[in-house]
Each structure stands twice: as structure tokens, then as C-alpha cells.
CSV table of C-alpha atoms in Angstrom, one decimal:
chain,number,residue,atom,x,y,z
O,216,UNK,CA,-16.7,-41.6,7.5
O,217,UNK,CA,-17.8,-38.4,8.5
O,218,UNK,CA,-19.4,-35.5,6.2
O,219,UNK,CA,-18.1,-31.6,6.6
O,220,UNK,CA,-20.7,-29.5,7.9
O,221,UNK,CA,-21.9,-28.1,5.1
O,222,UNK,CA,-20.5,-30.1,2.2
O,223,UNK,CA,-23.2,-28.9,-0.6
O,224,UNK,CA,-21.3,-25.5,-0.3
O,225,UNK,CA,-20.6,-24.6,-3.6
O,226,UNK,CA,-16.5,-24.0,-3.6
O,227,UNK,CA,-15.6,-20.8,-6.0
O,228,UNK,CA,-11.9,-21.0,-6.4
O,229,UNK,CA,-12.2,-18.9,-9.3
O,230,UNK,CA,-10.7,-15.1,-7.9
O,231,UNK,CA,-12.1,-13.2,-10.4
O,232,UNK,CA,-15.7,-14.3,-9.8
O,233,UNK,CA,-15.4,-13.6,-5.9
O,234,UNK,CA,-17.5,-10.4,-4.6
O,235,UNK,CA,-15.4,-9.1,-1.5
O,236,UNK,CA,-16.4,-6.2,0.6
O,237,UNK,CA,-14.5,-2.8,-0.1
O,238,UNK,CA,-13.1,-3.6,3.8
O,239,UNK,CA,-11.3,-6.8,2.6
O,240,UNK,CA,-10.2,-4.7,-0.6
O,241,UNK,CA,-8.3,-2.2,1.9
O,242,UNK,CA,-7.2,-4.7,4.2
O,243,UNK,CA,-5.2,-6.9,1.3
O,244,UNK,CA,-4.0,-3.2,0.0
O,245,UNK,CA,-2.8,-2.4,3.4
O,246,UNK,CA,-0.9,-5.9,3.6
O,247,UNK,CA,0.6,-5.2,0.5
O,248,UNK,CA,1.7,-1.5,0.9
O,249,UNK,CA,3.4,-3.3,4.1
O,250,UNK,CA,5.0,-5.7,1.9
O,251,UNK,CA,6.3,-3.1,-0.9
O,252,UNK,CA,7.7,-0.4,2.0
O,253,UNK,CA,9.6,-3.6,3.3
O,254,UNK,CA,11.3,-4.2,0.0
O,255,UNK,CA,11.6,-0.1,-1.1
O,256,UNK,CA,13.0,1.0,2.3
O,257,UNK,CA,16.1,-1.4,1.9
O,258,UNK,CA,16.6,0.5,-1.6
O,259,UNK,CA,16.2,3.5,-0.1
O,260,UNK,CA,18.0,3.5,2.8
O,261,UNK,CA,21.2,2.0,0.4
O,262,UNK,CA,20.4,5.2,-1.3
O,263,UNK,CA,20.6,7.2,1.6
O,264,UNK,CA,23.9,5.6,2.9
O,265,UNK,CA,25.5,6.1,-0.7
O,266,UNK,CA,24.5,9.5,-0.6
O,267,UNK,CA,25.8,10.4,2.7
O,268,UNK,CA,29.5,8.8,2.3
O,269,UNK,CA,31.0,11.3,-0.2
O,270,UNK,CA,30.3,14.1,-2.5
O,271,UNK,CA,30.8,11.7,-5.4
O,272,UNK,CA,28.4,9.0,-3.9
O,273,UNK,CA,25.7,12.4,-3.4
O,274,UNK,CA,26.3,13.0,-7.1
O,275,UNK,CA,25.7,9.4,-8.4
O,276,UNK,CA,22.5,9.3,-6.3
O,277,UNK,CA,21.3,12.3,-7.7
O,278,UNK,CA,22.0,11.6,-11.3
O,279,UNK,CA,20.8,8.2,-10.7
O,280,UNK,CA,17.0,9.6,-9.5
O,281,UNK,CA,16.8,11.7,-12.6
O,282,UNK,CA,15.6,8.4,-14.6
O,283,UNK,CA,12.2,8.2,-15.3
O,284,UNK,CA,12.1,4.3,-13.9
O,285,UNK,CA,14.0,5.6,-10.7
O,286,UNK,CA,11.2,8.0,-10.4
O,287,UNK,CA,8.1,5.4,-10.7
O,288,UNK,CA,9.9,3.1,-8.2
O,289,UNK,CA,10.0,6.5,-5.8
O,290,UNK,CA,6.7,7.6,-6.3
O,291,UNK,CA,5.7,3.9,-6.1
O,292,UNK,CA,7.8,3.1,-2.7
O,293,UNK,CA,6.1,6.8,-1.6
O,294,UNK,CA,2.8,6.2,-2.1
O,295,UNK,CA,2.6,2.6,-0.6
O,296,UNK,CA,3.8,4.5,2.6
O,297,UNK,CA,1.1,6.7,2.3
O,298,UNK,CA,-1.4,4.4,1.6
O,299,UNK,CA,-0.3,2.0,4.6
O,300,UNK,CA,-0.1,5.4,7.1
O,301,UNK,CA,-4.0,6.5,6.0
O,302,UNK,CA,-4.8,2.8,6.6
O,303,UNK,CA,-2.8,2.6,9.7
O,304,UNK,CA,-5.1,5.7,11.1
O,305,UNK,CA,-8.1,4.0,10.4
O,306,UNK,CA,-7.1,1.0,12.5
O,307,UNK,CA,-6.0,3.0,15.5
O,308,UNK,CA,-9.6,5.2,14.8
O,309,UNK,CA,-11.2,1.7,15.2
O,310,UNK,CA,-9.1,0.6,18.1
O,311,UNK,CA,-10.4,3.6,19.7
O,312,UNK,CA,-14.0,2.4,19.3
O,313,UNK,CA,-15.4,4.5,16.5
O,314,UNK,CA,-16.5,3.1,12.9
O,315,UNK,CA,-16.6,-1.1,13.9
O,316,UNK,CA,-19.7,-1.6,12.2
O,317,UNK,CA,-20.2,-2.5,9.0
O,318,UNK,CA,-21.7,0.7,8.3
O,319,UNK,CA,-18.3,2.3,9.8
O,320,UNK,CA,-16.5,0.2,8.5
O,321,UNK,CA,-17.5,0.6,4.8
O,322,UNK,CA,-17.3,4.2,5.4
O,323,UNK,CA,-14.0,4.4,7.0
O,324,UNK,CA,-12.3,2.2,3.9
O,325,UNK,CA,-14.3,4.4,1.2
O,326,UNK,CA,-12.8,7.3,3.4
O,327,UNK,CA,-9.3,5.4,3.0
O,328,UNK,CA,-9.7,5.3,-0.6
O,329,UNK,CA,-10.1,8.7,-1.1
O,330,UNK,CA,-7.7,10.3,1.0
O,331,UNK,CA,-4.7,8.0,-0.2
O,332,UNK,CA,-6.0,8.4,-4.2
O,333,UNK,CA,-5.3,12.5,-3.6
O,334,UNK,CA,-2.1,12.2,-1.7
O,335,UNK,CA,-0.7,9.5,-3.9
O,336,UNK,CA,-1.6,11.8,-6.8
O,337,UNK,CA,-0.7,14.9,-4.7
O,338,UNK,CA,3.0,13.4,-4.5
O,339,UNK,CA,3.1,11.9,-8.0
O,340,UNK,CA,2.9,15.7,-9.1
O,341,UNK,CA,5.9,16.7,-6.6
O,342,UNK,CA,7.8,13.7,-7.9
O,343,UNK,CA,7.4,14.4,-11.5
């Protein structure tokens, strides 16, 4: 029988003990924003199609959004999108050519970071 390769590795299953990169940190938030605007814009867009039938179904939307919970899930749905669009910039920056080192890469997610943390504040403000 054949050994793996390097089969003294030490395996760390343990996810809280793992040290990732800030790059793999956006990249898993970017797959999840994905995954959230998936499930929010089917909400939303029922929303929308209520709204749009009849004066009554405008009224019941708009009474419905005045909830505090409605508002979360909103500002939620909102700032995955925003999140996902300043993350989706960066990979077409990088697609481009610019930042694909690791020095450019770490810079571009810290730069990531920071512009979605004040726009996802920026419309937690306008929602509330």
C-alpha cells in the first residue's frame, strides 16, 4: 500500500483555529452575499409584483415594510448586494491585470472591506 505524499501533515479540522488570509475572508463573503441576494431577490421581486397589481396590494406592501424585522431583512438583502457589487469590481479590476499579487491582493480586499462597511452603514441610515 501506498503512503500520501505528505502523510505527517498535521490535519486541523478545527475552523476556529484556522488562520486564512483576509483574500479568502472576502472571497467566502462574496459567495455568500451571492447566496443571500439569490434568496432576497425572490422576496423582493414577490414584493414588487404585489405592489404593482392594485392600489390595495401597494398599501399592504407598504404597511408590511414599516416592521422593524421587514426592515433588517431589507437592509440585510441591500447590503449583501452591495457588498457582492464592491467585490464584483475588484474582480473585474483584477481581470484587468492590476492588484494579482499578494501585495494587491491584500490591499484590494482591505480596500473591499472598507468601502462596503460605509455603504452598508451609509444605507442602514436611509433604511432606518
Amino acid at each position: 500500500m501506498k503512503e500520501a505524499v505528505n502523510s505527517k501533515r498535521p490535519v486541523n479540522l478545527d475552523l476556529r483555529t484556522i488562520k486564512l488570509p483576509i483574500t479568502a475572508y472576502t472571497s467566502i463573503l462574496h459567495r455568500i452575499s451571492g447566496v443571500i441576494l439569490f434568496i432576497g431577490l425572490a422576496a423582493l421581486l414577490y414584493g414588487l409584483d404585489l405592489s404593482l397589481s392594485s392600489e390595495d396590494g401597494f398599501a399592504r406592501v407598504k404597511a408590511f415594510l414599516a416592521y422593524p424585522l421587514v426592515k433588517l431583512v431589507i437592509w440585510a438583502v441591500l447590503s449583501a448586494l452591495l457588498y457582492h457589487l464592491v467585490a464584483g469590481v475588484r474582480h473585474l479590476i483584477m481581470d484587468m491585470g492590476a492588484g494579482e499579487t499578494l501585495q494587491g491582493g491584500k490591499l484590494g480586499s482591505q480596500i473591499v472591506l472598507i468601502v462596503s462597511a460605509v455603504l452598508i452603514v451609509l444605507v442602514g441610515v436611509w433604511i432606518w
